[in-house]
Amino acid sequence: MKKLQMFNLKKRLQQATLGILVFMMLISVPASARQVKTDAPQTYTVKKGDTLWDIASVFLDEPWVWPELWRTNTQIQNPHLIYPGDVINLAFFNGQPVMSLKRDKPVIVLSPASRRSAKAVPIDILPASAIQPYIHHHHLVDEDTYQTLPYVLGNHHGNVRFVDDNLILSSLTNGTEDQLQVVRKQSTIYAPDGEVLGVQLTHIANTTRFSSAQDGVDVLRMTQSFQEAKRGDKLIPYTPDRMPDLHLQAAKQQQGVIVGDLHDHNLLGKYDVVIVNLGNADVAPGMVMGVYTAGPDIIDGKRPQYIDEPGGTDGLNLFSKKLAQPALKVGEIIIFKTFNKASYGLISRASEGITKGFIVAKP
């Protein structure tokens, strides 16, 4: 009887291992073997408000391989620069998909007798409204840097909250910048092993220098408030509102973990923003990563039990085995802002709720 149990256990382990190998083979299919959608249109006219990700999704199940379809098309120098009014054509030569583009030069009509060319604006890769707030109002700084930042002291009226046009005193900024941002600590971001990846800051207000530093303090004027500033809020140099230059590319060997989010939600979905434990040495804006979850380990003993259910570990004995579930893909993210040890990623697809602890790797 025991021999039969051991044989069945060995067989199940072989099946589980085979399942994991098959899964890894599926997520490792080379780009050259991927096909366009069976219902992809032969032509598509780009409209105002379209995004490159949405258009790529019209033609492809895997939008991040979009640039690869243009490699044989010498007419297109940059497949990311697509404009409203462009007509995208899809054709097949020797069984391989090839894309081409028809573009009319945009003009502005000044009078019935004269015309002047106007510079067109390319469409965004992602909806600007989805990432713009996180570009402008969220920052991640090293813990040591955070501790040394100057901070708001108060004002001559003795107020504890400050808004537009208020003059405020700060500790000496030791810089030459005339414009500073007031920021507030939102949270500390940790890696799974407990390492501090950074301090999450929220942009509270903008200020300009009102007078030269004296007696160890700076005098600043509040110019634009998004929230009321408070004593103790930190100050960092002003950064202009600039959208990142995104270029779609698939992650290759990079692998990390979702370590937080900017919403304080338990479950996240499409267009929510996550924080991953990969910094600017590992990833770049525009990198697409798959999101994976494995589920709890299973104790295969007298009766199957999840290891995290009450009494789950009680099932472990000589004739039982702990089985790790294969990771299953549940979504995709696009990295759009990087820092020293962590990065922000926008969830572009999600088949179920995504949360802290999920794995990110090649899509």
Coordinates of C-alpha atoms in Angstrom, one line a residue:
M1 CA 0.0 0.0 0.0
K2 CA 2.8 2.4 0.9
K3 CA 4.6 1.6 -2.3
L4 CA 1.5 2.4 -4.3
Q5 CA 1.2 5.7 -2.4
M6 CA 4.8 6.6 -3.2
F7 CA 4.3 5.7 -6.8
N8 CA 1.2 7.9 -7.1
L9 CA 3.0 10.7 -5.3
K10 CA 6.0 10.4 -7.7
K11 CA 3.6 10.4 -10.7
R12 CA 1.8 13.6 -9.5
L13 CA 5.2 15.3 -8.9
Q14 CA 6.2 14.5 -12.5
Q15 CA 2.9 15.8 -13.8
A16 CA 3.3 19.0 -11.8
T17 CA 6.9 19.5 -13.0
L18 CA 5.8 18.9 -16.6
G19 CA 3.1 21.5 -16.1
I20 CA 5.6 24.1 -14.9
L21 CA 7.9 23.3 -17.8
V22 CA 5.1 23.7 -20.3
F23 CA 4.1 27.0 -18.7
M24 CA 7.7 28.3 -18.9
M25 CA 7.9 27.2 -22.6
L26 CA 4.7 29.1 -23.3
I27 CA 6.0 32.3 -21.8
S28 CA 9.3 31.9 -23.6
V29 CA 8.0 31.8 -27.1
P30 CA 10.3 33.9 -29.3
A31 CA 8.8 37.1 -30.8
S32 CA 9.3 35.8 -34.3
A33 CA 6.7 33.0 -33.6
R34 CA 4.0 35.4 -32.4
Q35 CA 1.1 36.1 -34.8
V36 CA -1.2 39.0 -35.3
K37 CA -4.8 38.6 -34.2
T38 CA -7.0 36.5 -36.5
D39 CA -9.5 39.3 -36.6
A40 CA -7.0 42.1 -37.1
P41 CA -8.2 44.7 -39.7
Q42 CA -6.2 45.2 -42.9
T43 CA -6.3 48.9 -42.4
Y44 CA -6.8 51.2 -39.5
T45 CA -7.0 55.0 -39.5
V46 CA -5.5 56.7 -36.4
K47 CA -7.9 59.0 -34.6
K48 CA -7.3 61.8 -32.1
G49 CA -7.4 60.3 -28.7
D50 CA -6.0 57.0 -29.7
T51 CA -3.0 55.6 -27.9
L52 CA -0.2 53.5 -29.3
W53 CA -1.0 50.7 -26.9
D54 CA -4.6 50.6 -27.9
I55 CA -3.7 50.6 -31.6
A56 CA -1.1 47.8 -31.1
S57 CA -3.8 45.8 -29.2
V58 CA -6.1 46.1 -32.3
F59 CA -3.5 44.1 -34.3
L60 CA -1.7 42.1 -31.7
D61 CA -2.4 39.9 -28.7
E62 CA 1.0 41.1 -27.4
P63 CA 1.2 44.8 -28.1
W64 CA 4.8 45.1 -26.9
V65 CA 6.1 43.4 -30.1
W66 CA 4.7 46.4 -32.1
P67 CA 8.2 47.8 -33.0
E68 CA 9.3 44.4 -34.4
L69 CA 6.6 44.5 -37.1
W70 CA 8.1 47.6 -38.5
R71 CA 11.7 46.5 -38.7
T72 CA 11.5 45.6 -42.4
N73 CA 9.7 48.8 -43.2
T74 CA 12.4 51.4 -44.1
Q75 CA 9.7 54.0 -44.6
I76 CA 9.1 54.2 -40.8
Q77 CA 12.1 55.3 -38.8
N78 CA 10.3 55.2 -35.4
P79 CA 7.2 53.0 -35.0
H80 CA 6.3 54.9 -31.8
L81 CA 5.7 58.2 -33.8
I82 CA 2.2 57.6 -35.1
Y83 CA -0.1 60.6 -35.9
P84 CA -3.8 61.2 -36.1
G85 CA -4.9 60.7 -39.8
D86 CA -2.2 58.0 -40.4
V87 CA -3.5 55.0 -42.2
I88 CA -1.9 51.7 -41.0
N89 CA -1.9 48.8 -43.5
L90 CA -1.4 45.2 -42.6
A91 CA -0.3 42.6 -45.2
F92 CA 1.4 39.3 -45.4
F93 CA 4.4 38.4 -47.5
N94 CA 5.7 34.8 -47.5
G95 CA 3.5 34.2 -44.5
Q96 CA 5.1 37.0 -42.4
P97 CA 3.1 40.1 -41.3
V98 CA 4.3 43.4 -42.7
M99 CA 3.0 46.8 -41.7
S100 CA 3.1 50.0 -43.8
L101 CA 1.8 53.5 -43.3
K102 CA 0.2 56.1 -45.5
R103 CA 0.6 59.7 -44.2
D104 CA -0.7 63.0 -45.6
K105 CA 1.3 66.1 -44.7
P106 CA -0.9 68.2 -42.3
V107 CA -1.6 71.7 -43.3
I108 CA -3.3 74.8 -41.9
V109 CA -5.4 76.8 -44.3
L110 CA -4.7 80.5 -43.7
S111 CA -6.6 81.9 -46.7
P112 CA -8.1 80.6 -49.9
A113 CA -4.8 81.4 -51.6
S114 CA -2.2 80.4 -49.1
R115 CA -1.2 77.4 -47.0
R116 CA 1.4 76.6 -44.4
S117 CA 2.6 73.3 -43.0
A118 CA 1.8 72.6 -39.4
K119 CA 3.8 70.3 -37.1
A120 CA 1.7 67.3 -36.1
V121 CA 1.7 65.9 -32.6
P122 CA 2.2 62.2 -32.3
I123 CA -0.3 60.1 -30.2
D124 CA 0.7 59.0 -26.7
I125 CA 1.8 55.5 -26.0
L126 CA -0.5 55.5 -22.9
P127 CA -3.3 57.8 -21.9
A128 CA -1.7 60.9 -20.5
S129 CA -4.5 61.2 -18.0
A130 CA -3.6 57.8 -16.6
I131 CA 0.0 58.6 -15.7
Q132 CA 0.2 62.4 -15.6
P133 CA -0.8 62.7 -11.9
Y134 CA 1.9 60.2 -10.9
I135 CA 4.5 62.0 -13.0
H136 CA 3.8 65.3 -11.4
H137 CA 2.7 64.5 -7.8
H138 CA 4.6 61.4 -6.6
H139 CA 8.3 60.9 -6.0
L140 CA 10.5 58.2 -4.4
V141 CA 13.7 59.2 -2.7
D142 CA 16.4 57.3 -0.9
E143 CA 15.9 57.1 2.9
D144 CA 19.2 58.9 3.6
T145 CA 18.2 61.7 1.2
Y146 CA 14.8 62.1 2.8
Q147 CA 16.4 62.6 6.3
T148 CA 18.6 65.5 5.0
L149 CA 15.9 67.4 3.1
P150 CA 15.0 70.9 4.3
Y151 CA 11.6 71.3 5.8
V152 CA 8.8 73.9 6.6
L153 CA 9.2 75.6 10.0
G154 CA 6.2 77.9 10.1
N155 CA 5.4 81.6 9.4
H156 CA 5.3 85.0 11.1
H157 CA 1.6 84.6 11.9
G158 CA 2.1 81.5 13.9
N159 CA -0.1 79.4 11.5
V160 CA 0.2 75.6 11.4
R161 CA -1.3 75.3 7.8
F162 CA -0.3 77.2 4.7
V163 CA -1.9 77.9 1.3
D164 CA -1.3 80.1 -1.8
D165 CA 0.4 83.4 -1.2
N166 CA 1.4 82.6 2.3
L167 CA 5.0 83.3 3.2
I168 CA 6.7 80.4 5.0
L169 CA 10.0 79.9 6.8
S170 CA 12.1 76.8 6.0
S171 CA 15.3 75.3 7.3
L172 CA 18.2 76.4 5.1
T173 CA 17.9 74.7 1.7
N174 CA 21.6 75.0 0.9
G175 CA 20.8 75.3 -2.8
T176 CA 20.5 77.9 -5.5
E177 CA 17.0 76.9 -6.8
D178 CA 14.5 79.7 -6.8
Q179 CA 11.6 77.2 -7.1
L180 CA 11.0 74.4 -4.6
Q181 CA 8.2 71.8 -4.1
V182 CA 6.6 71.0 -0.8
V183 CA 6.3 67.3 -0.3
R184 CA 5.0 65.0 2.4
K185 CA 5.9 61.4 3.3
Q186 CA 3.2 59.0 2.3
S187 CA 4.9 55.7 3.2
T188 CA 8.2 53.8 3.3
I189 CA 8.6 51.2 0.6
Y190 CA 10.3 47.9 1.5
A191 CA 11.7 45.0 -0.5
P192 CA 10.5 41.5 0.4
D193 CA 13.7 41.0 2.3
G194 CA 13.1 44.1 4.4
E195 CA 15.5 46.4 2.6
V196 CA 14.3 50.0 2.4
L197 CA 13.8 50.9 -1.3
G198 CA 12.8 54.5 -0.7
V199 CA 10.4 56.9 0.9
Q200 CA 7.2 57.7 -1.1
L201 CA 6.5 61.4 -1.3
T202 CA 3.3 63.3 -2.3
H203 CA 3.6 66.7 -3.9
I204 CA 1.7 69.2 -1.7
A205 CA 2.6 72.7 -3.2
N206 CA 5.0 74.8 -5.2
T207 CA 7.0 77.7 -3.8
T208 CA 9.4 80.4 -4.9
R209 CA 12.2 82.0 -3.0
F210 CA 11.0 85.3 -1.5
S211 CA 14.2 86.6 0.0
S212 CA 17.8 85.6 0.5
A213 CA 18.6 83.1 3.2
Q214 CA 19.5 84.7 6.6
D215 CA 19.9 83.6 10.2
G216 CA 19.8 79.9 9.1
V217 CA 16.4 80.1 7.4
D218 CA 14.9 80.7 4.0
V219 CA 11.7 82.7 3.3
L220 CA 9.5 81.2 0.6
R221 CA 6.2 82.2 -1.0
M222 CA 3.5 79.5 -1.6
T223 CA 2.5 79.8 -5.3
Q224 CA 0.3 76.8 -6.0
S225 CA -1.3 74.5 -3.4
F226 CA -2.7 71.0 -4.1
Q227 CA -3.2 70.4 -0.3
E228 CA -2.6 72.6 2.7
A229 CA 1.1 72.5 3.7
K230 CA 2.1 71.8 7.3
R231 CA 5.1 72.3 9.5
G232 CA 7.6 69.5 9.0
D233 CA 6.7 69.0 5.3
K234 CA 9.9 68.5 3.3
L235 CA 11.2 70.6 0.4
I236 CA 12.8 69.3 -2.8
P237 CA 13.9 71.2 -6.0
Y238 CA 11.2 71.9 -8.5
T239 CA 10.9 69.5 -11.4
P240 CA 9.1 70.6 -14.5
D241 CA 5.9 68.8 -15.6
R242 CA 7.4 66.6 -18.3
M243 CA 5.9 63.4 -19.7
P244 CA 8.4 60.5 -20.0
D245 CA 9.7 59.5 -23.3
L246 CA 8.3 55.9 -23.6
H247 CA 9.5 53.3 -26.0
L248 CA 7.8 49.9 -25.9
Q249 CA 10.1 47.0 -25.2
A250 CA 9.5 43.7 -23.6
A251 CA 11.4 42.7 -20.4
K252 CA 13.9 39.9 -20.9
Q253 CA 15.7 38.6 -17.9
Q254 CA 14.4 41.2 -15.4
Q255 CA 12.3 39.7 -12.6
G256 CA 10.9 41.5 -9.5
V257 CA 8.0 41.8 -7.2
I258 CA 5.2 44.3 -6.7
V259 CA 6.1 45.9 -3.4
G260 CA 3.4 48.6 -3.1
D261 CA 1.0 50.9 -4.9
L262 CA 0.0 54.6 -4.9
H263 CA -3.7 53.9 -4.0
D264 CA -3.5 52.0 -0.7
H265 CA -6.0 49.5 -2.2
N266 CA -6.0 45.7 -1.5
L267 CA -6.8 44.8 -5.1
L268 CA -5.7 46.8 -8.2
G269 CA -6.8 46.7 -11.8
K270 CA -6.3 48.4 -15.1
Y271 CA -4.8 51.9 -15.0
D272 CA -3.8 51.6 -11.3
V273 CA -0.2 52.2 -10.5
V274 CA 2.1 49.7 -8.8
I275 CA 5.6 50.0 -7.3
V276 CA 8.1 47.3 -8.2
N277 CA 11.5 46.6 -6.7
L278 CA 13.5 47.2 -9.8
G279 CA 15.4 50.5 -10.3
N280 CA 16.7 52.5 -13.2
A281 CA 19.7 50.2 -13.6
D282 CA 17.2 47.3 -14.3
V283 CA 14.3 48.8 -16.2
A284 CA 13.5 51.8 -18.4
P285 CA 10.3 53.8 -19.2
G286 CA 8.3 51.9 -21.7
M287 CA 9.3 48.4 -20.6
V288 CA 6.4 45.9 -20.6
M289 CA 6.4 43.2 -17.9
G290 CA 4.0 40.4 -17.2
V291 CA 2.4 40.0 -13.8
Y292 CA 2.3 36.5 -12.3
T293 CA 0.9 34.9 -9.2
A294 CA 1.5 31.3 -8.0
G295 CA -1.1 30.8 -5.3
P296 CA -0.4 29.1 -2.0
D297 CA 1.6 25.9 -1.7
I298 CA -0.3 22.7 -1.4
I299 CA 0.3 19.9 1.1
D300 CA -0.3 16.7 -0.7
G301 CA -0.8 14.3 2.2
K302 CA -3.7 12.2 3.5
R303 CA -5.9 14.9 2.1
P304 CA -4.8 18.0 0.1
Q305 CA -4.6 21.2 2.0
Y306 CA -3.3 24.7 1.3
I307 CA -0.4 25.5 3.5
D308 CA -1.9 28.8 4.6
E309 CA -5.3 27.4 5.7
P310 CA -5.8 26.6 9.4
G311 CA -4.0 23.3 10.2
G312 CA -2.4 23.2 6.8
T313 CA 1.1 22.5 8.1
D314 CA -0.3 19.7 10.3
G315 CA -0.6 17.6 7.1
L316 CA 3.2 17.6 6.6
N317 CA 4.6 14.1 7.4
L318 CA 6.9 11.4 6.0
F319 CA 4.3 10.5 3.3
S320 CA 3.3 14.0 2.3
K321 CA 4.9 16.6 0.1
K322 CA 4.7 20.4 -0.2
L323 CA 3.9 21.3 -3.8
A324 CA 4.6 24.8 -5.2
Q325 CA 2.0 25.9 -7.7
P326 CA 3.2 27.1 -11.2
A327 CA 3.0 30.8 -11.7
L328 CA 0.1 32.0 -13.9
K329 CA 0.0 35.2 -15.8
V330 CA -2.7 37.6 -14.7
G331 CA -1.8 40.9 -16.2
E332 CA 0.8 43.3 -17.7
I333 CA 2.4 46.5 -16.5
I334 CA 4.3 49.2 -18.4
I335 CA 7.1 50.9 -16.5
F336 CA 6.8 54.7 -16.8
K337 CA 9.0 56.3 -14.1
T338 CA 12.2 54.9 -12.5
F339 CA 14.2 55.7 -9.4
N340 CA 17.3 54.3 -7.8
K341 CA 15.9 51.2 -6.3
A342 CA 12.2 51.0 -7.5
S343 CA 9.9 52.0 -10.3
Y344 CA 6.3 52.9 -11.1
G345 CA 4.4 50.7 -13.5
L346 CA 0.9 51.3 -14.9
I347 CA -1.3 48.2 -15.1
S348 CA -2.3 47.9 -18.8
R349 CA -4.1 44.6 -18.5
A350 CA -5.5 42.5 -15.6
S351 CA -7.6 39.3 -15.7
E352 CA -8.0 39.4 -11.9
G353 CA -7.2 41.7 -9.0
I354 CA -3.5 42.4 -8.6
T355 CA -1.9 43.0 -5.2
K356 CA 1.4 43.3 -3.4
G357 CA 3.6 40.3 -3.7
F358 CA 2.8 39.4 -7.3
I359 CA 5.8 38.6 -9.5
V360 CA 6.8 40.8 -12.5
A361 CA 8.9 39.3 -15.3
K362 CA 9.0 39.0 -19.1
P363 CA 5.6 39.3 -20.6

